[in-house]
C-alpha positions as protocol buffer text, in pm:
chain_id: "A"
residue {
  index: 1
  type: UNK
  ca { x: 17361 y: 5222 z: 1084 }
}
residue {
  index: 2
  type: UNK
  ca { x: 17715 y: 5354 z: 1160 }
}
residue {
  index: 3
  type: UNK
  ca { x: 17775 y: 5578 z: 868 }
}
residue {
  index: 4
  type: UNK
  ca { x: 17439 y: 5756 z: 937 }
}
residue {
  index: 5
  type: UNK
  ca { x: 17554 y: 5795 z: 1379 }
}
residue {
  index: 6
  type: UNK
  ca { x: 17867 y: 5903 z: 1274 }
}
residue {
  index: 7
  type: UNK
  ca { x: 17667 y: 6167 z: 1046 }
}
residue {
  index: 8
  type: UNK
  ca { x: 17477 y: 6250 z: 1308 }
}
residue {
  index: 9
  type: UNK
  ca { x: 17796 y: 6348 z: 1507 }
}
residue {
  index: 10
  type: UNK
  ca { x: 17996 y: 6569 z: 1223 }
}
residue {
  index: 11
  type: UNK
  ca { x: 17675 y: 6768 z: 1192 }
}
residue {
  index: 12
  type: UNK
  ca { x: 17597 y: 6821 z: 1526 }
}
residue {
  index: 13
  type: UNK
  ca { x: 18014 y: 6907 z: 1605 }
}
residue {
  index: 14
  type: UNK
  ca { x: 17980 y: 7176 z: 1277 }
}
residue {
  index: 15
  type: UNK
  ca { x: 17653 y: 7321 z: 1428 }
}
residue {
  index: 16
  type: UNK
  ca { x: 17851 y: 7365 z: 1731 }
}
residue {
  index: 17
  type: UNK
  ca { x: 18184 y: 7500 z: 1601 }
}
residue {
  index: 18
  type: UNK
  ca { x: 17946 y: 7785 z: 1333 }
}
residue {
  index: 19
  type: UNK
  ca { x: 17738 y: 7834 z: 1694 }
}
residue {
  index: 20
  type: UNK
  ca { x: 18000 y: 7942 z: 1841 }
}
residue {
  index: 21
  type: UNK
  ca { x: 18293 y: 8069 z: 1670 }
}
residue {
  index: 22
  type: UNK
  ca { x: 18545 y: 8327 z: 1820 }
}
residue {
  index: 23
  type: UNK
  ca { x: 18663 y: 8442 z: 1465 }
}
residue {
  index: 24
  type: UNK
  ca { x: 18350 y: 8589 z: 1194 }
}
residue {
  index: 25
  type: UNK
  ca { x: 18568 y: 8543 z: 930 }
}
residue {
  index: 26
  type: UNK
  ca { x: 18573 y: 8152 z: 980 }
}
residue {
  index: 27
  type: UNK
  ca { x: 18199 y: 8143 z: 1098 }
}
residue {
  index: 28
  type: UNK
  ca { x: 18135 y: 8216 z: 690 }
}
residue {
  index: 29
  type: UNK
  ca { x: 18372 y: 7974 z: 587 }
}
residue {
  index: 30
  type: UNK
  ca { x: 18251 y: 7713 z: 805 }
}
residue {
  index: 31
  type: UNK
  ca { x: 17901 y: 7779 z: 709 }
}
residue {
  index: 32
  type: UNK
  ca { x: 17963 y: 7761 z: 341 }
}
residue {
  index: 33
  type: UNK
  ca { x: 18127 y: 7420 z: 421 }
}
residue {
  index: 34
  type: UNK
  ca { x: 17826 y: 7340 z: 609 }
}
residue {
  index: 35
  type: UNK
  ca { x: 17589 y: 7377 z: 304 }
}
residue {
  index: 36
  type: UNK
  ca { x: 17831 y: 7201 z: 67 }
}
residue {
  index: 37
  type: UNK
  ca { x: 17818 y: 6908 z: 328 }
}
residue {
  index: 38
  type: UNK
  ca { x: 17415 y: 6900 z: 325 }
}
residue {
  index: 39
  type: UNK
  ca { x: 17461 y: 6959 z: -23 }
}
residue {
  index: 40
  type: UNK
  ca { x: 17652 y: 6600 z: -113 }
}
residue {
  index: 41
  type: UNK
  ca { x: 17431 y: 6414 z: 179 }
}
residue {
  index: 42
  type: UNK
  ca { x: 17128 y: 6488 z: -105 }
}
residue {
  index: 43
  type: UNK
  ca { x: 17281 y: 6401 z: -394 }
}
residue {
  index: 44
  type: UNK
  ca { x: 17429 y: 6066 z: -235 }
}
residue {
  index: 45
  type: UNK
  ca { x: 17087 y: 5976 z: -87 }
}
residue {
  index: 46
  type: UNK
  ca { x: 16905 y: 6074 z: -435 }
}
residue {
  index: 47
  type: UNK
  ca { x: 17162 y: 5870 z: -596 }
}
residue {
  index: 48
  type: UNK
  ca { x: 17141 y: 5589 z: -341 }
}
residue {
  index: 49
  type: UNK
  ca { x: 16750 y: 5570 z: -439 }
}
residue {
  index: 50
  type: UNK
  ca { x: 16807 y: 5539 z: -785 }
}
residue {
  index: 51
  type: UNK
  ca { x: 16727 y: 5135 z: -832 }
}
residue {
  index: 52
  type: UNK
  ca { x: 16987 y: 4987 z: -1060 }
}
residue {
  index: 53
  type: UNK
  ca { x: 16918 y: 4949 z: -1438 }
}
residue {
  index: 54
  type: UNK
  ca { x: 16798 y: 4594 z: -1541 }
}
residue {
  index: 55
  type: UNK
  ca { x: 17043 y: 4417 z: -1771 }
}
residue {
  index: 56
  type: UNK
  ca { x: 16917 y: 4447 z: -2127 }
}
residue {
  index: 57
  type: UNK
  ca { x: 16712 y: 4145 z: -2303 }
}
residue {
  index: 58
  type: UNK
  ca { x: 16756 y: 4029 z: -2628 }
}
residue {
  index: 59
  type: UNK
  ca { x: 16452 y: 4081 z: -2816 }
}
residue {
  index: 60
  type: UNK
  ca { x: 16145 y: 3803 z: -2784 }
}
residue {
  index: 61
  type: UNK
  ca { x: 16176 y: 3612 z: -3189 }
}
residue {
  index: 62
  type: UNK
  ca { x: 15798 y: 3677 z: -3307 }
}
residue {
  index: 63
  type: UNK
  ca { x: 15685 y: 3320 z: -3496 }
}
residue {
  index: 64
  type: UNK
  ca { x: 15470 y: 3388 z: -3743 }
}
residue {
  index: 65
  type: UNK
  ca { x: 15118 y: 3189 z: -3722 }
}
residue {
  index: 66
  type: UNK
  ca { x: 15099 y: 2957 z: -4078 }
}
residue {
  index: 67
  type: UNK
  ca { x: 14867 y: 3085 z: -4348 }
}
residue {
  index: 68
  type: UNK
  ca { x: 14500 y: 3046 z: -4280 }
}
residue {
  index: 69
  type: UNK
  ca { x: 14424 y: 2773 z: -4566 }
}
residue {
  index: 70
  type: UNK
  ca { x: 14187 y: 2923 z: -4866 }
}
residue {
  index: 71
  type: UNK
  ca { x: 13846 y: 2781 z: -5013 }
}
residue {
  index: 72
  type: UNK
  ca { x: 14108 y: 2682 z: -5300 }
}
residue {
  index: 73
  type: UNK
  ca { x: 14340 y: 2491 z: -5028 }
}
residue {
  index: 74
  type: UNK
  ca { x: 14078 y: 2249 z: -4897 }
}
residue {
  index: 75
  type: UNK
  ca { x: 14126 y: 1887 z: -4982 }
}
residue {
  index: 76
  type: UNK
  ca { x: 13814 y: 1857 z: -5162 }
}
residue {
  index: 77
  type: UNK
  ca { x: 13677 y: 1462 z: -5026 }
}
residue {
  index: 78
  type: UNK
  ca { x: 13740 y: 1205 z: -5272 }
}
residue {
  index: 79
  type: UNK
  ca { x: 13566 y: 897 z: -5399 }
}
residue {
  index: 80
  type: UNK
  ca { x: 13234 y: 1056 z: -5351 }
}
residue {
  index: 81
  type: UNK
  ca { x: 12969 y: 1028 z: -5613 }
}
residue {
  index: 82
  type: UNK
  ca { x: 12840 y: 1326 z: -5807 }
}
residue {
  index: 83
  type: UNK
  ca { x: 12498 y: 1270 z: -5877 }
}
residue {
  index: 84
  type: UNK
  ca { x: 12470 y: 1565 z: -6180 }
}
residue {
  index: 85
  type: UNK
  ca { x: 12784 y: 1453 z: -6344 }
}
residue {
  index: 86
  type: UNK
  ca { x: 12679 y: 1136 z: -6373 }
}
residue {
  index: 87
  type: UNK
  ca { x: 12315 y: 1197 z: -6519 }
}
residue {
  index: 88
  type: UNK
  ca { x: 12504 y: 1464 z: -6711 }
}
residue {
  index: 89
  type: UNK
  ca { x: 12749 y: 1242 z: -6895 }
}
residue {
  index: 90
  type: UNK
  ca { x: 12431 y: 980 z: -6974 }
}
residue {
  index: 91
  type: UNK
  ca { x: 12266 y: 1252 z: -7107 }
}
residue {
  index: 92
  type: UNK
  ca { x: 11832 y: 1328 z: -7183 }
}
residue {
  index: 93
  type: UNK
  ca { x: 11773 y: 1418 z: -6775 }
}
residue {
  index: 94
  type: UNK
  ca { x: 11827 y: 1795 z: -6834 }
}
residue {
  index: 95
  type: UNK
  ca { x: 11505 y: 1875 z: -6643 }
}
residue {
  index: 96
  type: UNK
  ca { x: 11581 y: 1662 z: -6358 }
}
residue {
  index: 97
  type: UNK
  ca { x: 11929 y: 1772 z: -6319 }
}
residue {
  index: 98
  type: UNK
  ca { x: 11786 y: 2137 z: -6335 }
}
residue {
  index: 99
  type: UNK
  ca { x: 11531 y: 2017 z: -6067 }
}
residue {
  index: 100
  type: UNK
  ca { x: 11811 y: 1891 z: -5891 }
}
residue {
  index: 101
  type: UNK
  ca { x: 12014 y: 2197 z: -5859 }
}
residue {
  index: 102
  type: UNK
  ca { x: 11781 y: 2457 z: -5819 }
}
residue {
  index: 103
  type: UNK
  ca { x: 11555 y: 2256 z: -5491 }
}
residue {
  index: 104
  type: UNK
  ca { x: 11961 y: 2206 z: -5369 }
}
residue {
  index: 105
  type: UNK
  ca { x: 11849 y: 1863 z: -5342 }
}
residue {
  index: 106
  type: UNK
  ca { x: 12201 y: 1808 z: -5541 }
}
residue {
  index: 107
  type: UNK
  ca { x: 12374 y: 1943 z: -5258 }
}
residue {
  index: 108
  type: UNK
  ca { x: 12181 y: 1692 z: -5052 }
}
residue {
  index: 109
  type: UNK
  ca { x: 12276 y: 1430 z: -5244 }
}
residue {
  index: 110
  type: UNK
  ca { x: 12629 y: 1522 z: -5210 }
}
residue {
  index: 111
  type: UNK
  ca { x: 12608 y: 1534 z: -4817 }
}
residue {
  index: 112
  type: UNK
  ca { x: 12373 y: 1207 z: -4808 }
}
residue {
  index: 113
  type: UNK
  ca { x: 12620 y: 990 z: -5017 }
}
residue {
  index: 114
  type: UNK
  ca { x: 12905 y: 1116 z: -4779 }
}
residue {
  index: 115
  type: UNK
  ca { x: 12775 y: 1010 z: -4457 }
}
residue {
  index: 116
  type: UNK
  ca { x: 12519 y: 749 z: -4556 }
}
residue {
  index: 117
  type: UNK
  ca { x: 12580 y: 375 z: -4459 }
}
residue {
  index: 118
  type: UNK
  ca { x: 12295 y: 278 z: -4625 }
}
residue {
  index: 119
  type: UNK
  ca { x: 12335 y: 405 z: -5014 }
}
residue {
  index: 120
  type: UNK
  ca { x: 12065 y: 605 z: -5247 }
}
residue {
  index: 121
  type: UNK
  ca { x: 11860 y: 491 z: -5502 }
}
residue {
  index: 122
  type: UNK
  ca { x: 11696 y: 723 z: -5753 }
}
residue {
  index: 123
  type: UNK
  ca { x: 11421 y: 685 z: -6009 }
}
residue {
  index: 124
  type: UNK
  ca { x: 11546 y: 945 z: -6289 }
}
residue {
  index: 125
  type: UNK
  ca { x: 11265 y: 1088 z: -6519 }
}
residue {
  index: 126
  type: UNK
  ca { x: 11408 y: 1199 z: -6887 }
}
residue {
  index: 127
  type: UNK
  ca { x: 11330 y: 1454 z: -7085 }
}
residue {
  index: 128
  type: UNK
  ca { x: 11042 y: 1288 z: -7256 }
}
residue {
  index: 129
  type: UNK
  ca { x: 10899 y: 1199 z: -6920 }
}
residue {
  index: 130
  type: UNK
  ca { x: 10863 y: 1563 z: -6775 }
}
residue {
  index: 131
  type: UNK
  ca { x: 10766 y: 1611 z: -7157 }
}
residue {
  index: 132
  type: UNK
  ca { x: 10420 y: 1418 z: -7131 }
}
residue {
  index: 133
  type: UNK
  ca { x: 10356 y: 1629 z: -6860 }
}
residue {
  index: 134
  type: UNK
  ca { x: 10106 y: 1862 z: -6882 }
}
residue {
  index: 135
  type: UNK
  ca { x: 10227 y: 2220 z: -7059 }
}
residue {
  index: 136
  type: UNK
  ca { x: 10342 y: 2419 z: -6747 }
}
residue {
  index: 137
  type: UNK
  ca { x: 10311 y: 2199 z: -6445 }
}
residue {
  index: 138
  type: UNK
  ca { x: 10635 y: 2249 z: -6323 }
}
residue {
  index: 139
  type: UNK
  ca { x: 10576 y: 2632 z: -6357 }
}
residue {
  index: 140
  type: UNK
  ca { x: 10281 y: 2600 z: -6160 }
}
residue {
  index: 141
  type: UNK
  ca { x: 10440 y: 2415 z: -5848 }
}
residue {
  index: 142
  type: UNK
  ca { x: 10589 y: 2608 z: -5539 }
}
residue {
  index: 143
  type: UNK
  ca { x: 10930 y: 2539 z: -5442 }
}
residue {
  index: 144
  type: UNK
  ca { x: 10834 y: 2309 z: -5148 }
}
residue {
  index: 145
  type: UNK
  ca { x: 10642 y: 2131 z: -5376 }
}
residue {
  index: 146
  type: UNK
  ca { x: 10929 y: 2079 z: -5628 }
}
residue {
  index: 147
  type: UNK
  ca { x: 11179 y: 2010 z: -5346 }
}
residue {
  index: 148
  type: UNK
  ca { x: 10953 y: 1714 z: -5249 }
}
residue {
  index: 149
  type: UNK
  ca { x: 10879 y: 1565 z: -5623 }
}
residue {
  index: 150
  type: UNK
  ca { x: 11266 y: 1512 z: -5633 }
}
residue {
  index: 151
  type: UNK
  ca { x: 11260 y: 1366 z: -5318 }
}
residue {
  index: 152
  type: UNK
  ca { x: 10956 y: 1102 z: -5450 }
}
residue {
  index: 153
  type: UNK
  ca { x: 11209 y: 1004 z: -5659 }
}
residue {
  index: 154
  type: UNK
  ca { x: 11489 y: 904 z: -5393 }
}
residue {
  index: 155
  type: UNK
  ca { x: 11483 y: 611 z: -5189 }
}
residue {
  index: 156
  type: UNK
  ca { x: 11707 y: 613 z: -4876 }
}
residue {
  index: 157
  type: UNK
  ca { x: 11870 y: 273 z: -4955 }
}
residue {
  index: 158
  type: UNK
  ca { x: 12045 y: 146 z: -5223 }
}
residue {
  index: 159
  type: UNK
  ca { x: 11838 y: -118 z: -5402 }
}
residue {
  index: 160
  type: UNK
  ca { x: 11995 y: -372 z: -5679 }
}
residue {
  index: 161
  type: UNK
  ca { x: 11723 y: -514 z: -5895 }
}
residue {
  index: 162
  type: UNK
  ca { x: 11714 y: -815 z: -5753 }
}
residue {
  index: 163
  type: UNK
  ca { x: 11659 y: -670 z: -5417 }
}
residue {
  index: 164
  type: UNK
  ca { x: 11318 y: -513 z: -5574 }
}
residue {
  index: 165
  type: UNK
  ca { x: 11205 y: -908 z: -5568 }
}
residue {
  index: 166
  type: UNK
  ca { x: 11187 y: -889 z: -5178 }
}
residue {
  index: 167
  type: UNK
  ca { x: 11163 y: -512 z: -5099 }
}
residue {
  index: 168
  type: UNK
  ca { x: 10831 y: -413 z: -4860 }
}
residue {
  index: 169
  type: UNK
  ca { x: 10571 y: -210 z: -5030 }
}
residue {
  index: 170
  type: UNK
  ca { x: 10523 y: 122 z: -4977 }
}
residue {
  index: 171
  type: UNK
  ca { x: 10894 y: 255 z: -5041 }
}
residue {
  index: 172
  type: UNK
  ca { x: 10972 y: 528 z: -4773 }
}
residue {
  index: 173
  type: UNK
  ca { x: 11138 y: 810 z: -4981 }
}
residue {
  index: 174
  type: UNK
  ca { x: 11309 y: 1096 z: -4879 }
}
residue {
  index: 175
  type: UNK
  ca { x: 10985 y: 1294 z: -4916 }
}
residue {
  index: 176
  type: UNK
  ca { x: 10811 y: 1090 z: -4688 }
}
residue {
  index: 177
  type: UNK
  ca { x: 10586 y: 751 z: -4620 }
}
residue {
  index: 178
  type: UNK
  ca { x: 10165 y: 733 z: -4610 }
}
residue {
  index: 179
  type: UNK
  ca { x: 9860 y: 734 z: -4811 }
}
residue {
  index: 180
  type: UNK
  ca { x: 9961 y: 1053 z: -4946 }
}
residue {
  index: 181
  type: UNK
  ca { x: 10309 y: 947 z: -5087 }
}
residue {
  index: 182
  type: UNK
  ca { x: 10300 y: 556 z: -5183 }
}
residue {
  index: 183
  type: UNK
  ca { x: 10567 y: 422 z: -5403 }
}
residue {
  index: 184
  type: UNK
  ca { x: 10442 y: 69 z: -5483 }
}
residue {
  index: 185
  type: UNK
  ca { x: 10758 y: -191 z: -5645 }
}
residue {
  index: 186
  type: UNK
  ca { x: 10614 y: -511 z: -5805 }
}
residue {
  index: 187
  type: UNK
  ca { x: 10923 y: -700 z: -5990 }
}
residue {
  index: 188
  type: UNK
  ca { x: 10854 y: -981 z: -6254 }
}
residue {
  index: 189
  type: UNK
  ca { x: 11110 y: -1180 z: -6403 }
}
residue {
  index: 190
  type: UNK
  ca { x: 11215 y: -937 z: -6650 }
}
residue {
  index: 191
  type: UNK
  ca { x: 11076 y: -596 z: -6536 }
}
residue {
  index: 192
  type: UNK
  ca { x: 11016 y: -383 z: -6227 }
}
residue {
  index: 193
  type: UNK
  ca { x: 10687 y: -196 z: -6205 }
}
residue {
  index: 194
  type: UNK
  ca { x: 10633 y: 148 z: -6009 }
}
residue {
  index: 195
  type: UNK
  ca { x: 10322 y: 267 z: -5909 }
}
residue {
  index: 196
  type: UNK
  ca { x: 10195 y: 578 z: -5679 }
}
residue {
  index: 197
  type: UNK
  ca { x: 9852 y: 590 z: -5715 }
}
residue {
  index: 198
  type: UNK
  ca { x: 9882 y: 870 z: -6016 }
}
residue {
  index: 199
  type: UNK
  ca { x: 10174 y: 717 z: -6198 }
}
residue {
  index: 200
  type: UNK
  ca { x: 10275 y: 383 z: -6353 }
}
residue {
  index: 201
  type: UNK
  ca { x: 10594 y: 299 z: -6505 }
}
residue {
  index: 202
  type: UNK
  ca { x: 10889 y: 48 z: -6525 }
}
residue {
  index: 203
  type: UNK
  ca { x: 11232 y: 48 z: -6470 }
}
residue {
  index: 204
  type: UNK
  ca { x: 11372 y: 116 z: -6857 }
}
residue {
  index: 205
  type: UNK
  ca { x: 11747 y: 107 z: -6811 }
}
residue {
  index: 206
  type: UNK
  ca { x: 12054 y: 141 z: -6516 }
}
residue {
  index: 207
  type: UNK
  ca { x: 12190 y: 446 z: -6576 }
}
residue {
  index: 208
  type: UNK
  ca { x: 12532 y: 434 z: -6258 }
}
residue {
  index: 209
  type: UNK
  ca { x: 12543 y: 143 z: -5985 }
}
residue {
  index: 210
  type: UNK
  ca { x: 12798 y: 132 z: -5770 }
}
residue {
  index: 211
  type: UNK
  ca { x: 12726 y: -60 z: -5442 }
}
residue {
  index: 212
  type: UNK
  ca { x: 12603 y: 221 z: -5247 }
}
residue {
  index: 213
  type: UNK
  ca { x: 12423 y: 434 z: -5518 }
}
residue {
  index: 214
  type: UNK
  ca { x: 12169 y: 288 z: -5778 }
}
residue {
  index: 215
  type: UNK
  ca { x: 12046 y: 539 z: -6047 }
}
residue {
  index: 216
  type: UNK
  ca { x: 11749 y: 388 z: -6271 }
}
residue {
  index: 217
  type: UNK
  ca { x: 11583 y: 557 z: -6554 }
}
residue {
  index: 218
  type: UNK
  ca { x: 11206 y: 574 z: -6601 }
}
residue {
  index: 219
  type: UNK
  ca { x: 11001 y: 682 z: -6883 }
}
residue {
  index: 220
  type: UNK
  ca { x: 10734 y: 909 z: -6636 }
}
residue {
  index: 221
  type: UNK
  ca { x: 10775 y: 1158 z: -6375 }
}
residue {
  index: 222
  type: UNK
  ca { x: 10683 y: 1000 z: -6034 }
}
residue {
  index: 223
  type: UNK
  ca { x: 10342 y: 1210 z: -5913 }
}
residue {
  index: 224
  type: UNK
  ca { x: 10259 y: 1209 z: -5554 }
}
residue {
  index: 225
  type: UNK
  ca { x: 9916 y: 1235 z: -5440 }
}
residue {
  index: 226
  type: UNK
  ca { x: 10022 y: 1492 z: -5209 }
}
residue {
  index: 227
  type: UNK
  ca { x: 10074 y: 1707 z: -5452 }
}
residue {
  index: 228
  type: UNK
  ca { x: 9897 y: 1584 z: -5737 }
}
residue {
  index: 229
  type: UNK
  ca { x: 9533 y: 1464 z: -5615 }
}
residue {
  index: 230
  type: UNK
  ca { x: 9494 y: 1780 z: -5437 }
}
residue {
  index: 231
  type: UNK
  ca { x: 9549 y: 1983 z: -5800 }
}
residue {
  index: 232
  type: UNK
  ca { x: 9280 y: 1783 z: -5975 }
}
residue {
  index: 233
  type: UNK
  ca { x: 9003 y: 1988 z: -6111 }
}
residue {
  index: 234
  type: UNK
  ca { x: 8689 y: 1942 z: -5890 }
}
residue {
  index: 235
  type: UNK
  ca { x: 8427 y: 1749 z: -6008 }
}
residue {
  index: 236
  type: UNK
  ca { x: 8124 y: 2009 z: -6169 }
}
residue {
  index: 237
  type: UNK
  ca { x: 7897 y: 2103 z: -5927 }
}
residue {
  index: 238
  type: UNK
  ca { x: 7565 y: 1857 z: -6017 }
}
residue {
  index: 239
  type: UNK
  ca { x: 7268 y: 2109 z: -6081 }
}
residue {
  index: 240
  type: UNK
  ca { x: 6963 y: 2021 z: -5845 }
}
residue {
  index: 241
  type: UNK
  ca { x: 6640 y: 1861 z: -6001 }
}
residue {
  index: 242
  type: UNK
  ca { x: 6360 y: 2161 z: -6093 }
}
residue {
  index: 243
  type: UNK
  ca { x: 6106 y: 2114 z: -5790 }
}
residue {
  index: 244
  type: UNK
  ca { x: 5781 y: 2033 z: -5960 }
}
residue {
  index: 245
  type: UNK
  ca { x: 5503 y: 2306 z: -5902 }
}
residue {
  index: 246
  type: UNK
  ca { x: 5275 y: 2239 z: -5603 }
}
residue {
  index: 247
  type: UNK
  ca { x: 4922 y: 2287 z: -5558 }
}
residue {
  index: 248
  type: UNK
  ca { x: 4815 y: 2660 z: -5329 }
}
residue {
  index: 249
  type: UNK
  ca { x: 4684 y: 2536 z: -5061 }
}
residue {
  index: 250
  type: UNK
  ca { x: 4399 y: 2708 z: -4895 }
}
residue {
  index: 251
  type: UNK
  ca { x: 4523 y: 2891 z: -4584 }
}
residue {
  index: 252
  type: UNK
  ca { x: 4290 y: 2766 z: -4276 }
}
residue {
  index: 253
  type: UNK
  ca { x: 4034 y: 3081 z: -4159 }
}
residue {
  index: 254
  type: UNK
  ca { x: 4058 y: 3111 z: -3745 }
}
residue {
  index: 255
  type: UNK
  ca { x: 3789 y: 3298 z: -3639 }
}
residue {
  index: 256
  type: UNK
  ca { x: 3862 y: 3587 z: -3406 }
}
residue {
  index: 257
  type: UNK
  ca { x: 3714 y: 3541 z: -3014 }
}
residue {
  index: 258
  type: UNK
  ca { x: 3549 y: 3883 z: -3104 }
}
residue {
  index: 259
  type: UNK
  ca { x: 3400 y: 3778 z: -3372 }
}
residue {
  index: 260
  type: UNK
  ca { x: 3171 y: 3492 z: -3212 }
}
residue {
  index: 261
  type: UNK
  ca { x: 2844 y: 3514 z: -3039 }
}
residue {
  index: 262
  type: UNK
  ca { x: 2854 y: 3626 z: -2728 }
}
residue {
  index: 263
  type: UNK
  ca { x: 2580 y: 3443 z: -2549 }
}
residue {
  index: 264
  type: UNK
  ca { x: 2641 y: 3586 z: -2238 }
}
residue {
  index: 265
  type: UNK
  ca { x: 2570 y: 3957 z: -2310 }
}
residue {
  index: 266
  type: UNK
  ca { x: 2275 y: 3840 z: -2537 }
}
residue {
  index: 267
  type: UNK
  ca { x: 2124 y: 3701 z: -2229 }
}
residue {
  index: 268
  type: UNK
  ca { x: 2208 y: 4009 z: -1969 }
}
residue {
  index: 269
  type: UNK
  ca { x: 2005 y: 4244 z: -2286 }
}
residue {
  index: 270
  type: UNK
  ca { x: 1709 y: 4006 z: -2261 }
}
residue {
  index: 271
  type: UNK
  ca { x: 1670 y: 4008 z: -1929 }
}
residue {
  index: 272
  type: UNK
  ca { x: 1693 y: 4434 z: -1891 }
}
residue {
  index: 273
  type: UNK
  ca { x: 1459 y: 4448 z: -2198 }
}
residue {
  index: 274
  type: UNK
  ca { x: 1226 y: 4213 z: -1970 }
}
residue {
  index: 275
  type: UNK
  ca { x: 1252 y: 4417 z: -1665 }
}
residue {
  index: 276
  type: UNK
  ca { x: 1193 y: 4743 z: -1865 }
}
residue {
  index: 277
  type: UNK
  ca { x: 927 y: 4632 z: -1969 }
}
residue {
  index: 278
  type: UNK
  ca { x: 779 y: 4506 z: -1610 }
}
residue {
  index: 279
  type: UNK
  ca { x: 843 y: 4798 z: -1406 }
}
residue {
  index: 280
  type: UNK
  ca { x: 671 y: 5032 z: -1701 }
}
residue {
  index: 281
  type: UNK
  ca { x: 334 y: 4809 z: -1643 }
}
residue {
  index: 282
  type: UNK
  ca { x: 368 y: 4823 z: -1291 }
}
residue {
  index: 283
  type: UNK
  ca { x: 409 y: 5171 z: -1349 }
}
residue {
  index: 284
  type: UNK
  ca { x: 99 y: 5196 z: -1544 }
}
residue {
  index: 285
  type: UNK
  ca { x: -122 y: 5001 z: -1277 }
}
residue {
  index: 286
  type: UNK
  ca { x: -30 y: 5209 z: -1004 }
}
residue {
  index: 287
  type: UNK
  ca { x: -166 y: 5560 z: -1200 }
}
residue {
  index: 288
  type: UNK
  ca { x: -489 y: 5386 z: -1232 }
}
């Protein structure tokens, strides 16, 4: 505040001095002296503005994120069961494993046996199972329909065979419970029966047990009436008795109103024939 008063008063005592100055010769000099002065006021006020430059920072150290792990990388999960690779190593289920793999029920498996409490047991048909099939009846089915004859053959639980000695009939499978999918189990003392309505068979053999998955072998393929009863032939249509030949019977003659007598009319010409007749002898008398 006192550098800019005392300004104030230099300028206004130059002003005063080039105003009025007895000598023209020093009225230039003190007016070139005048614009120098406004000349460094500028410059120090420009330079005044000028905010200071910020001390210099070292530059921020970039961390590079970690490698996004690959498909390769992934811990693959271990002690989990691979269905395929087991009927694979026991060999004659080629059709069911490719059954298996192309309905992704394998995948299933996979996923089932890795968060399942519970266990799996399957029923595996071999080769001479599907074989006794008839000729293209897997060719025939849909996919849903050969997604859900793998399923018939998976039970949610693992069974031992002595558990099939106290198991409730029908087995629920992965395909589904009811009158259209029964799985029957009747165990004897040495064997384990398996029935569905289209289908009987035993238990021939343990192919893997492990305490949460039970793979049995059987010598048929497992046929659901859901898929199965409804692709039976129909029954021939039964051709209807010949009628036997009836007797014509006469048709009943109605006689027509205008065909009967009409009495009435019969009457009304009698009596004008009578009165014809009376006023032509009246008629008669009366010229005599």
């Amino acid at each position: 505040m006192h550098n800019s008063s005392s300004t104030c008063i230099v300028i206004s005592d130059l002003l005063f001095i080039i105003i009025n100055p007895k000598n023209i010769k020093m009225k230039q000099q003190l007016i070139s002296l005048f614009s120098i002065f406004l000349l460094f006021l500028h410059c120090a006020n420009t330079f005044a503005q000028i905010p200071a430059a910020a001390p210099a920072q070292a530059p921020a150290v970039v961390v590079a994120p970690p490698p996004a792990a690959t498909p390769t990388q992934a811990a693959a999960p271990h002690g989990i069961t691979n269905v395929t690779k087991i009927l694979e190593k026991a060999g004659h289920f080629t059709i069911f494993i490719r059954l298996l793999r192309s309905t992704q029920e394998e995948s299933h498996l996979f996923s089932a046996l890795n968060d399942s409490s519970t266990g799996l047991t399957i029923f595996a048909p071999t080769d001479s199972a599907f074989s006794e099939l008839k000729s293209g009846t897997l060719n025939t089915l849909r996919d849903g329909d050969k997604s859900e004859l793998v399923k018939f053959h998976v039970v949610p639980t693992f069974l031992s065979t002595s558990q099939f000695q106290t198991v409730s009939n029908p087995l629920g499978t992965w395909a589904g419970t009811g009158s259209r999918l029964p799985l029957n189990v009747t165990s004897y003392p040495n064997s384990v029966n398996i029935t569905t309505g289209l289908t009987n068979t035993s238990l021939s053999g343990t192919v893997y047990t492990d305490n949460q998955l039970a793979i049995y072998k059987i010598e048929k393929v497992l046929l659901p009436k859901d898929i199965f009863a409804s692709n039976a032939p129909a029954p021939a249509p039964v051709a209807p008795a010949p009628e036997k030949p009836t007797k014509a019977v006469p048709a009943v003659t109605v006689e027509s109103p205008a065909a009967s007598v009409d009495i009435s009319s019969a009457l009304i010409f009698t009596n004008n024939i009578l009165v014809g007749s009376f006023v032509l002898l009246a008629s008669a008398m009366f010229s005599l």
